[in-house]
PDB file of C-alpha atoms in Angstrom:
ATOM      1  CA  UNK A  12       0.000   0.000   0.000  1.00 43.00           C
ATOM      2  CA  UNK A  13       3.167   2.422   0.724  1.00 45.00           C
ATOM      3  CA  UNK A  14       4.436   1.523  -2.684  1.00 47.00           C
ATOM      4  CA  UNK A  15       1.096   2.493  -4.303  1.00 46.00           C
ATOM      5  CA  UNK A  16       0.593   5.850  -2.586  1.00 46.00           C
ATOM      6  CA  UNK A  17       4.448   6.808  -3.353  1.00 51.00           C
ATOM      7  CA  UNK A  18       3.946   5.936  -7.053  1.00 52.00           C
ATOM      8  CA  UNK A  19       0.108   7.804  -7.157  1.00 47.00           C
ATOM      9  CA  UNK A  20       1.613  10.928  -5.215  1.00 50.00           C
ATOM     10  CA  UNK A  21       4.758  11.246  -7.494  1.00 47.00           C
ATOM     11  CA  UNK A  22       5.258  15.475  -9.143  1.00 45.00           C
ATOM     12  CA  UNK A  23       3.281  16.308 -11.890  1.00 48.00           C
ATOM     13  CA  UNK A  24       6.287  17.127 -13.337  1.00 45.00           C
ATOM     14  CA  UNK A  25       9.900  15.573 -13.093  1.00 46.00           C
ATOM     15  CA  UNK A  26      11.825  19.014 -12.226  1.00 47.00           C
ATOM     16  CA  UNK A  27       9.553  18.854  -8.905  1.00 45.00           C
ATOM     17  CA  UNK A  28      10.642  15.289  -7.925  1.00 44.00           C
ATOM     18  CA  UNK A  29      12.711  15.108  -4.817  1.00 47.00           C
ATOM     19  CA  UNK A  30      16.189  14.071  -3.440  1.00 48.00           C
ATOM     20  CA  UNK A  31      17.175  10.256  -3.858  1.00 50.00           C
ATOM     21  CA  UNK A  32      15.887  10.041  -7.646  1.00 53.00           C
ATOM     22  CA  UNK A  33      17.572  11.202 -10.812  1.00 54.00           C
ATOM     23  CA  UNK A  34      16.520  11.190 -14.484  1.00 53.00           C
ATOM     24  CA  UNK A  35      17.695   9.074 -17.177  1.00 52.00           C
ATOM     25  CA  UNK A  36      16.486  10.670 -19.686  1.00 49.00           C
ATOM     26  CA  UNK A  37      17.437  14.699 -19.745  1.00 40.00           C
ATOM     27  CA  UNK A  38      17.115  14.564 -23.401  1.00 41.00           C
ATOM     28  CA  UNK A  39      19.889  17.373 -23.914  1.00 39.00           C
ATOM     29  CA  UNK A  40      18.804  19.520 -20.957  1.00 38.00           C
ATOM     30  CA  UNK A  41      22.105  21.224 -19.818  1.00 40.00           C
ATOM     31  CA  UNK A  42      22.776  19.978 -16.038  1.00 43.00           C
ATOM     32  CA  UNK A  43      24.468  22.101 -13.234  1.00 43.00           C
ATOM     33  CA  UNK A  44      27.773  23.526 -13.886  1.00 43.00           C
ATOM     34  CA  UNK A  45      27.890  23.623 -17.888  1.00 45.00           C
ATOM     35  CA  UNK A  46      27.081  26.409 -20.031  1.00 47.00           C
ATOM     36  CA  UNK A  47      23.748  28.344 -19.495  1.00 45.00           C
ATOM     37  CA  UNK A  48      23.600  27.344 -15.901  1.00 46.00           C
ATOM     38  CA  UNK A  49      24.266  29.082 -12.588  1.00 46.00           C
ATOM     39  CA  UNK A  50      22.452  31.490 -10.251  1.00 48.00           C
ATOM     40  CA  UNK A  51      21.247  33.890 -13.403  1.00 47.00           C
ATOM     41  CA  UNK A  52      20.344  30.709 -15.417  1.00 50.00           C
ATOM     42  CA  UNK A  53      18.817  28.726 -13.137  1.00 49.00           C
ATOM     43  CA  UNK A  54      15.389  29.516 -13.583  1.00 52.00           C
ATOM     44  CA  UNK A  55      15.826  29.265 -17.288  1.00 53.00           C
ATOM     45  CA  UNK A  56      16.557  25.704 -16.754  1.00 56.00           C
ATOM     46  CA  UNK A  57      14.388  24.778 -14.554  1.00 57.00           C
ATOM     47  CA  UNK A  58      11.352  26.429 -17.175  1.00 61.00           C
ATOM     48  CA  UNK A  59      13.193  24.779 -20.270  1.00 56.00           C
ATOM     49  CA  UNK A  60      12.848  21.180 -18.602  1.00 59.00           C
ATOM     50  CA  UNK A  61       9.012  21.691 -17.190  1.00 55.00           C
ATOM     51  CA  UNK A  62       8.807  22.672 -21.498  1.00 59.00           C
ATOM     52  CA  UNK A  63      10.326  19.798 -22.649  1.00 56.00           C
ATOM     53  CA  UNK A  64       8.921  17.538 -20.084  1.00 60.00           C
ATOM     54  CA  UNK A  65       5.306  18.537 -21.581  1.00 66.00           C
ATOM     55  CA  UNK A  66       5.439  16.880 -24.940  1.00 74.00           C
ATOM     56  CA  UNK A  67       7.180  14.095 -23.870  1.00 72.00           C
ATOM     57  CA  UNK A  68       4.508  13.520 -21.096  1.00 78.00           C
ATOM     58  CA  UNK A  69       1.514  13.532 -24.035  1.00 87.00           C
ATOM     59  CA  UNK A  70       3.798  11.139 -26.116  1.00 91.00           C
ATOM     60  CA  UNK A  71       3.750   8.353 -23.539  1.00 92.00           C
ATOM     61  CA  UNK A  72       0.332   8.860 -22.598  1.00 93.00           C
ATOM     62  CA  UNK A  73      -0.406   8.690 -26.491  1.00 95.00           C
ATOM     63  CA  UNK A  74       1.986   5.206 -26.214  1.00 96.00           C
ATOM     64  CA  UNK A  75      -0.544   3.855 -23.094  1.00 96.00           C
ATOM     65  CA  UNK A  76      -3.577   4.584 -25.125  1.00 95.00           C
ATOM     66  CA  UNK A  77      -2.208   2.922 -28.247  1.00 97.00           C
ATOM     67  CA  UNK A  78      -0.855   0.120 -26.562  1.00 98.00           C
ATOM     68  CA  UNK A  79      -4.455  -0.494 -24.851  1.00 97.00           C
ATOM     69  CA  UNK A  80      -6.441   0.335 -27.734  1.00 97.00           C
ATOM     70  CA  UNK A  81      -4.504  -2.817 -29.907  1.00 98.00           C
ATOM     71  CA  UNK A  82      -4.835  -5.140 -26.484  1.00 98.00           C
ATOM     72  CA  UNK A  83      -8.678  -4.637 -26.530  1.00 98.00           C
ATOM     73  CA  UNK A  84      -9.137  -4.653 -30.144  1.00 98.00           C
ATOM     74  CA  UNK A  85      -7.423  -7.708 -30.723  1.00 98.00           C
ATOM     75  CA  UNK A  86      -8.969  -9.336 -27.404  1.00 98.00           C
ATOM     76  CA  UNK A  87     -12.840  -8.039 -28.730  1.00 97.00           C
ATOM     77  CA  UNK A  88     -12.285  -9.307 -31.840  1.00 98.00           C
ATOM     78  CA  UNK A  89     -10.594 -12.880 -30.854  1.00 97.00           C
ATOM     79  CA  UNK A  90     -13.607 -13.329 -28.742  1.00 97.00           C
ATOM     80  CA  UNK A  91     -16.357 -12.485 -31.596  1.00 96.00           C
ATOM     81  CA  UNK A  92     -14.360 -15.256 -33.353  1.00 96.00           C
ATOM     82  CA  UNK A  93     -14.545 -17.711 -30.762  1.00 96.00           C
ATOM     83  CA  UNK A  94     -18.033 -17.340 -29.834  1.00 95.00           C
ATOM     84  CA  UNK A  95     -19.052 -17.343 -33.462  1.00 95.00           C
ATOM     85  CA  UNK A  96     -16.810 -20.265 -34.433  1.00 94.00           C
ATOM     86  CA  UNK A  97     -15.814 -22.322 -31.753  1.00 94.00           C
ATOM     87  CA  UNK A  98     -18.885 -21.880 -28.980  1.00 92.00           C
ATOM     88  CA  UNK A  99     -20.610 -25.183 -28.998  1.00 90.00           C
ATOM     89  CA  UNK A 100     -18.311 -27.053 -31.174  1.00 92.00           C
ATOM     90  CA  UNK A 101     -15.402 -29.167 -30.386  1.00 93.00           C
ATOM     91  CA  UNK A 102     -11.920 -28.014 -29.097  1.00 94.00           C
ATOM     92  CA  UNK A 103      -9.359 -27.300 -31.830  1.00 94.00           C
ATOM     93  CA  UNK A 104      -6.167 -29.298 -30.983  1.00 94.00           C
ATOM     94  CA  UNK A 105      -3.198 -26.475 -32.110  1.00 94.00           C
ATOM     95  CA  UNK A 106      -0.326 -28.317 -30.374  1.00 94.00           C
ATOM     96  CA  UNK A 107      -2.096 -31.944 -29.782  1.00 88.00           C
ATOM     97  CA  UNK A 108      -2.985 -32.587 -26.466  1.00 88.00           C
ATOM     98  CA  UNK A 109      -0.881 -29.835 -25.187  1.00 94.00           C
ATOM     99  CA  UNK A 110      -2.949 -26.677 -26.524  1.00 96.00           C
ATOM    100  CA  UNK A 111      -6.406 -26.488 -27.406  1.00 96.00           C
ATOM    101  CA  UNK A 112      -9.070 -23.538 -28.497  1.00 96.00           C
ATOM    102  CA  UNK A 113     -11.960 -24.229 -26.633  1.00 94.00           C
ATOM    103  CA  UNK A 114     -15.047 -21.804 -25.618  1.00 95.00           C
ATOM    104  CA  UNK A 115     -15.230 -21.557 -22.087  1.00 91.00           C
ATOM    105  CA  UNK A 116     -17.849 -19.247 -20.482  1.00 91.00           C
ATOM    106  CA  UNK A 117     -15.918 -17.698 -17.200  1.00 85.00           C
ATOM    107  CA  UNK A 118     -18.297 -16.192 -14.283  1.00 78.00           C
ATOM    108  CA  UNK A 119     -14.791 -15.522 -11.984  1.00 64.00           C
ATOM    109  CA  UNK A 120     -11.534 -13.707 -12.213  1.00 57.00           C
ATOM    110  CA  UNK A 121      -8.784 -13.908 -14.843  1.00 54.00           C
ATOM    111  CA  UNK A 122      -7.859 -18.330 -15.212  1.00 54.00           C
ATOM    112  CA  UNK A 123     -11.350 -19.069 -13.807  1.00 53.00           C
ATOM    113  CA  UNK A 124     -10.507 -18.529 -10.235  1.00 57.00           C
ATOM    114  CA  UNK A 125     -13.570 -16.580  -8.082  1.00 54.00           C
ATOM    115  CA  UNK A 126     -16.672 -17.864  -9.907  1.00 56.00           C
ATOM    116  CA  UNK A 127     -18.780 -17.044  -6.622  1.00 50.00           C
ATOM    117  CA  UNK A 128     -17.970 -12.960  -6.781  1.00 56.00           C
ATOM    118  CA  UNK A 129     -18.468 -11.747  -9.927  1.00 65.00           C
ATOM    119  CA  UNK A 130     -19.788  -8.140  -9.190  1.00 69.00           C
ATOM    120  CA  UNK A 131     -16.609  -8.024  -6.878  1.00 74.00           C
ATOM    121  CA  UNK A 132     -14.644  -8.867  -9.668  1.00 72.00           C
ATOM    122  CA  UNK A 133     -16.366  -6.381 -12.339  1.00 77.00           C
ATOM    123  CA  UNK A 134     -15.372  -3.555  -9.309  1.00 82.00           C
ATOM    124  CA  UNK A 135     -12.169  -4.479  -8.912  1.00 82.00           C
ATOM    125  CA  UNK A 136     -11.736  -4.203 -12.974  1.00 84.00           C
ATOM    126  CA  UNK A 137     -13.415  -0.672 -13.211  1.00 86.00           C
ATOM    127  CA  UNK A 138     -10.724   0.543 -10.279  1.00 89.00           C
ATOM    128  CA  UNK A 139      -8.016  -0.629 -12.261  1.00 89.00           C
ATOM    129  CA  UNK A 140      -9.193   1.377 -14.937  1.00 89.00           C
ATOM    130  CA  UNK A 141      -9.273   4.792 -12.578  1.00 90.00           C
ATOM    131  CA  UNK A 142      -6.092   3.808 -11.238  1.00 90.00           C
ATOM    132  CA  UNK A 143      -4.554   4.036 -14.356  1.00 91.00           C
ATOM    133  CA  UNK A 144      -6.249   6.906 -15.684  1.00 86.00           C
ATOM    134  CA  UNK A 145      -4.692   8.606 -12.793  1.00 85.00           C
ATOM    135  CA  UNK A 146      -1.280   7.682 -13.131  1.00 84.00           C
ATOM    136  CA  UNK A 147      -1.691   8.756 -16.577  1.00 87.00           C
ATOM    137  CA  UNK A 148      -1.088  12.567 -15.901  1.00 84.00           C
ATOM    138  CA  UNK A 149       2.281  11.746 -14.082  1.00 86.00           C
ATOM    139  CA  UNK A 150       3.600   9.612 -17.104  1.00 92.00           C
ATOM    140  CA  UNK A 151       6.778  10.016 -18.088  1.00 92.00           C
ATOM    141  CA  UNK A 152       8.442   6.874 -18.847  1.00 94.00           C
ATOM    142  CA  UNK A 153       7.872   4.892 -21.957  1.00 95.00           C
ATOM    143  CA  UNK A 154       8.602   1.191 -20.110  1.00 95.00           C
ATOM    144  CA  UNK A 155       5.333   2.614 -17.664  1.00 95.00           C
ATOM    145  CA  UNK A 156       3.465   3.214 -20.530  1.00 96.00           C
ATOM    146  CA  UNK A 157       3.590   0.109 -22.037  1.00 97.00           C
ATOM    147  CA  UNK A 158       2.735  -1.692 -18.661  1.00 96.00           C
ATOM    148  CA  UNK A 159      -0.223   0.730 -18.030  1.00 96.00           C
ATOM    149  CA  UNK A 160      -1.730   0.268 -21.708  1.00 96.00           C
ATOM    150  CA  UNK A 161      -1.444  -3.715 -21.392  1.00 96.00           C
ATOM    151  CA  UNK A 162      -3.127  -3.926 -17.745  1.00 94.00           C
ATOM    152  CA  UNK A 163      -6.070  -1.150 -19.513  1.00 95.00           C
ATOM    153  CA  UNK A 164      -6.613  -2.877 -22.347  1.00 96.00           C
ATOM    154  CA  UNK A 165      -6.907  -6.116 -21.086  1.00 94.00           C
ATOM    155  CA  UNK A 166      -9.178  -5.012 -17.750  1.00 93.00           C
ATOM    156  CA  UNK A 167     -11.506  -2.790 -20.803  1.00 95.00           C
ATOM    157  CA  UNK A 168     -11.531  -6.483 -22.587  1.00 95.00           C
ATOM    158  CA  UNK A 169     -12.837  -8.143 -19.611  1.00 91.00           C
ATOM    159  CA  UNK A 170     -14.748  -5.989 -18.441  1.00 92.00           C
ATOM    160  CA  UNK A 171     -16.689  -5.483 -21.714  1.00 94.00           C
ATOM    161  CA  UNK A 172     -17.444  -9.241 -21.318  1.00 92.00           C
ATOM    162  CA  UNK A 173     -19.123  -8.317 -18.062  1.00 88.00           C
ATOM    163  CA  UNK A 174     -21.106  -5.611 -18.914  1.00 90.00           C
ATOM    164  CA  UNK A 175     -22.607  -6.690 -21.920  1.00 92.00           C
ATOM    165  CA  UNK A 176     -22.618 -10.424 -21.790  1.00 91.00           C
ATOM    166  CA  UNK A 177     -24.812 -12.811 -20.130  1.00 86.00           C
ATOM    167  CA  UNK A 178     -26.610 -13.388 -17.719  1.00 82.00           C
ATOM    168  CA  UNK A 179     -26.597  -9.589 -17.061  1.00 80.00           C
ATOM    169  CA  UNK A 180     -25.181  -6.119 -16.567  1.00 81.00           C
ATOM    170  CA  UNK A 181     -21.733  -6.651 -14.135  1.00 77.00           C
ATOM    171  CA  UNK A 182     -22.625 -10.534 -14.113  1.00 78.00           C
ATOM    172  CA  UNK A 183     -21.647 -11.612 -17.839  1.00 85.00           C
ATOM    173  CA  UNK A 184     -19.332 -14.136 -18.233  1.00 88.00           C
ATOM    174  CA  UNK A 185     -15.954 -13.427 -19.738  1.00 91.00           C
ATOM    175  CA  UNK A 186     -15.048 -16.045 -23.070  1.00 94.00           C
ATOM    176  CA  UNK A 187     -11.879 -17.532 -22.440  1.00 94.00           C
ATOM    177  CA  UNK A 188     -10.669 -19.952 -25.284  1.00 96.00           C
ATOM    178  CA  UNK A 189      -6.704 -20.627 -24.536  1.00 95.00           C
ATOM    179  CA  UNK A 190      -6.762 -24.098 -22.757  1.00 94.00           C
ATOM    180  CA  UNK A 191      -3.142 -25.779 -22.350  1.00 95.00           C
ATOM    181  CA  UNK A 192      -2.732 -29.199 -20.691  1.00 93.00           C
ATOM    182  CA  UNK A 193      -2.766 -28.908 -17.278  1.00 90.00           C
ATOM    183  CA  UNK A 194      -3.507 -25.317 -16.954  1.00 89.00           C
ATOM    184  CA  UNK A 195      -6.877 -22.968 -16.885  1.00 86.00           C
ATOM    185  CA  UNK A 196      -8.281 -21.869 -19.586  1.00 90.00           C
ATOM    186  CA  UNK A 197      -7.765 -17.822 -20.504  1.00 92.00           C
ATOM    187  CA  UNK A 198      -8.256 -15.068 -23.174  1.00 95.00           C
ATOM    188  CA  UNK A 199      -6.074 -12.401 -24.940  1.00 97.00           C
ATOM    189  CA  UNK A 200      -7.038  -9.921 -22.111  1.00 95.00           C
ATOM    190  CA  UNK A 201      -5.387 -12.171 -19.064  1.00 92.00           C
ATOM    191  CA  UNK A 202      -2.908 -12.792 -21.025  1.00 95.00           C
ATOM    192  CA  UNK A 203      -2.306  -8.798 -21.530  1.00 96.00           C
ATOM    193  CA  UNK A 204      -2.806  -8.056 -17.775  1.00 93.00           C
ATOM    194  CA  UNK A 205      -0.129 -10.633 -16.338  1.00 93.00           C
ATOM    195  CA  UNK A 206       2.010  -9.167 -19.317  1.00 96.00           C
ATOM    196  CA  UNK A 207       1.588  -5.602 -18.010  1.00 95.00           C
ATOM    197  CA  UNK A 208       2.195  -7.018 -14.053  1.00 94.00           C
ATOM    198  CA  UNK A 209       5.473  -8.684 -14.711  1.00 96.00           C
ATOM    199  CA  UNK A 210       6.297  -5.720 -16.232  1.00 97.00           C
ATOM    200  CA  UNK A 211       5.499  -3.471 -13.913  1.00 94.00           C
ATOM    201  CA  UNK A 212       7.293  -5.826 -10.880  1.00 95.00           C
ATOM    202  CA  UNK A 213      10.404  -5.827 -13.096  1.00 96.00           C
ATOM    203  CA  UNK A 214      10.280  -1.688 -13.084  1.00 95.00           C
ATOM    204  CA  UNK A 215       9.615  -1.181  -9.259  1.00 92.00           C
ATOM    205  CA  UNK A 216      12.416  -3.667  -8.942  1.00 93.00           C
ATOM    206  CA  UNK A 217      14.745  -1.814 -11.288  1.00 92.00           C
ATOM    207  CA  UNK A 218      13.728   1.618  -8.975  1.00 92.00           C
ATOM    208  CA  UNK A 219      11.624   2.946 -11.995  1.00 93.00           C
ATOM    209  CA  UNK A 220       8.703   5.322 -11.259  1.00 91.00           C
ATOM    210  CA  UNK A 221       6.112   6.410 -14.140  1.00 91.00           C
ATOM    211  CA  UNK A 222       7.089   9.803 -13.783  1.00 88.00           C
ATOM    212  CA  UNK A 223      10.456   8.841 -15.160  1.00 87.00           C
ATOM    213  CA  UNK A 224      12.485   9.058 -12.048  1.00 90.00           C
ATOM    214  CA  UNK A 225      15.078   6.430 -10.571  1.00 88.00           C
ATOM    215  CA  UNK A 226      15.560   5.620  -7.139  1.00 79.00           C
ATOM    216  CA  UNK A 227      19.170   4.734  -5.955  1.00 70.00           C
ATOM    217  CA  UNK A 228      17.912   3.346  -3.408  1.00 60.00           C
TER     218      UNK A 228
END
């Protein structure tokens, strides 16, 4: 929960970040001591980087969007398929025994764990989303942004499912179709979110923060 509330309450800018951190990527921004710093300069530099801090900012929230706009797409239309194609008909064997498609309706969490709290679920998904969409404004790292767009995309996929599907509004079940041997079955969208997890574990491990800033620590 500490971790959480020191990632949320991160600057809205980087040149407002405290001690302990320090950017990797200055992109050309003169540091103290070289030319066009010191006392007269120093306000120049601090304005310059809150200017080119801007666009980069809107480029990596345009890289979240895009990133979770082609995880849903290609998780809504992967389920039309399946439910068209494959819903009521036998598996499809792709690796033999090993890896199957096969049309699974799923009232519970991501793998078919939770079937008993589906509404809990469908909350949990929707917070995720706001979550995100907060972090968004403090985005300044491209690695972030990728994370952030695969855990959107894939909690908009599922929770599409349980808006619109059956048996009702924040009850549907979600279509899952990926079944190897030995292992639940799954969609595009879990597959996404555990993506965008791992990545995000590797980056707090690494000291990475989504505004950009490294901790030596």
């Amino acid at each position: 929960m500490a971790e959480a509330e020191r990632i949320i309450g991160t600057p809205d800018t980087p040149d407002a970040a405290g001690g302990g951190k320090e950017r990797p990527d200055s992109e050309g921004i003169p540091a103290a001591g070289e030319p066009g710093t010191g006392p007269a300069g120093a306000s120049g530099t601090g304005e310059a980087e809150a200017t080119a801090a801007r666009p980069r900012g809107r480029r990596r929230i345009a890289v979240l969007f895009a990133v979770a706009a082609f995880a849903y797409a290609i998780d809504l239309i992967s389920k039309l398929i399946v439910v068209a194609k494959l819903e009521h008909h036998p598996p499809i064997e792709i690796v033999g025994d090993w890896l199957k498609f096969e049309a699974i309706r799923n009232a519970g969490a991501a793998f078919g764990f939770g079937e008993a709290f589906t509404v809990i679920f469908t909350m949990i998904a929707a917070a995720v989303i706001v979550v995100i969409a907060r972090l968004a404004r403090k985005l300044y790292s491209l690695p972030w942004a990728i994370a952030l767009g695969l855990l959107l995309g894939g909690a908009l996929g599922n929770l599409t499912d349980r808006i619109f599907r059956a048996p009702g509004v924040f009850e549907g079940a979600v279509v899952d179709f990926i079944a190897p041997k030995h292992f639940a079955v799954f969609n595009l969208a879990d597959s996404a979110i555990v993506c965008g997890g791992i990545l995000i574990v590797l980056l707090s491990f690494r000291g990475l923060d989504p505004d950009g800033t490294v901790h030596k620590d």
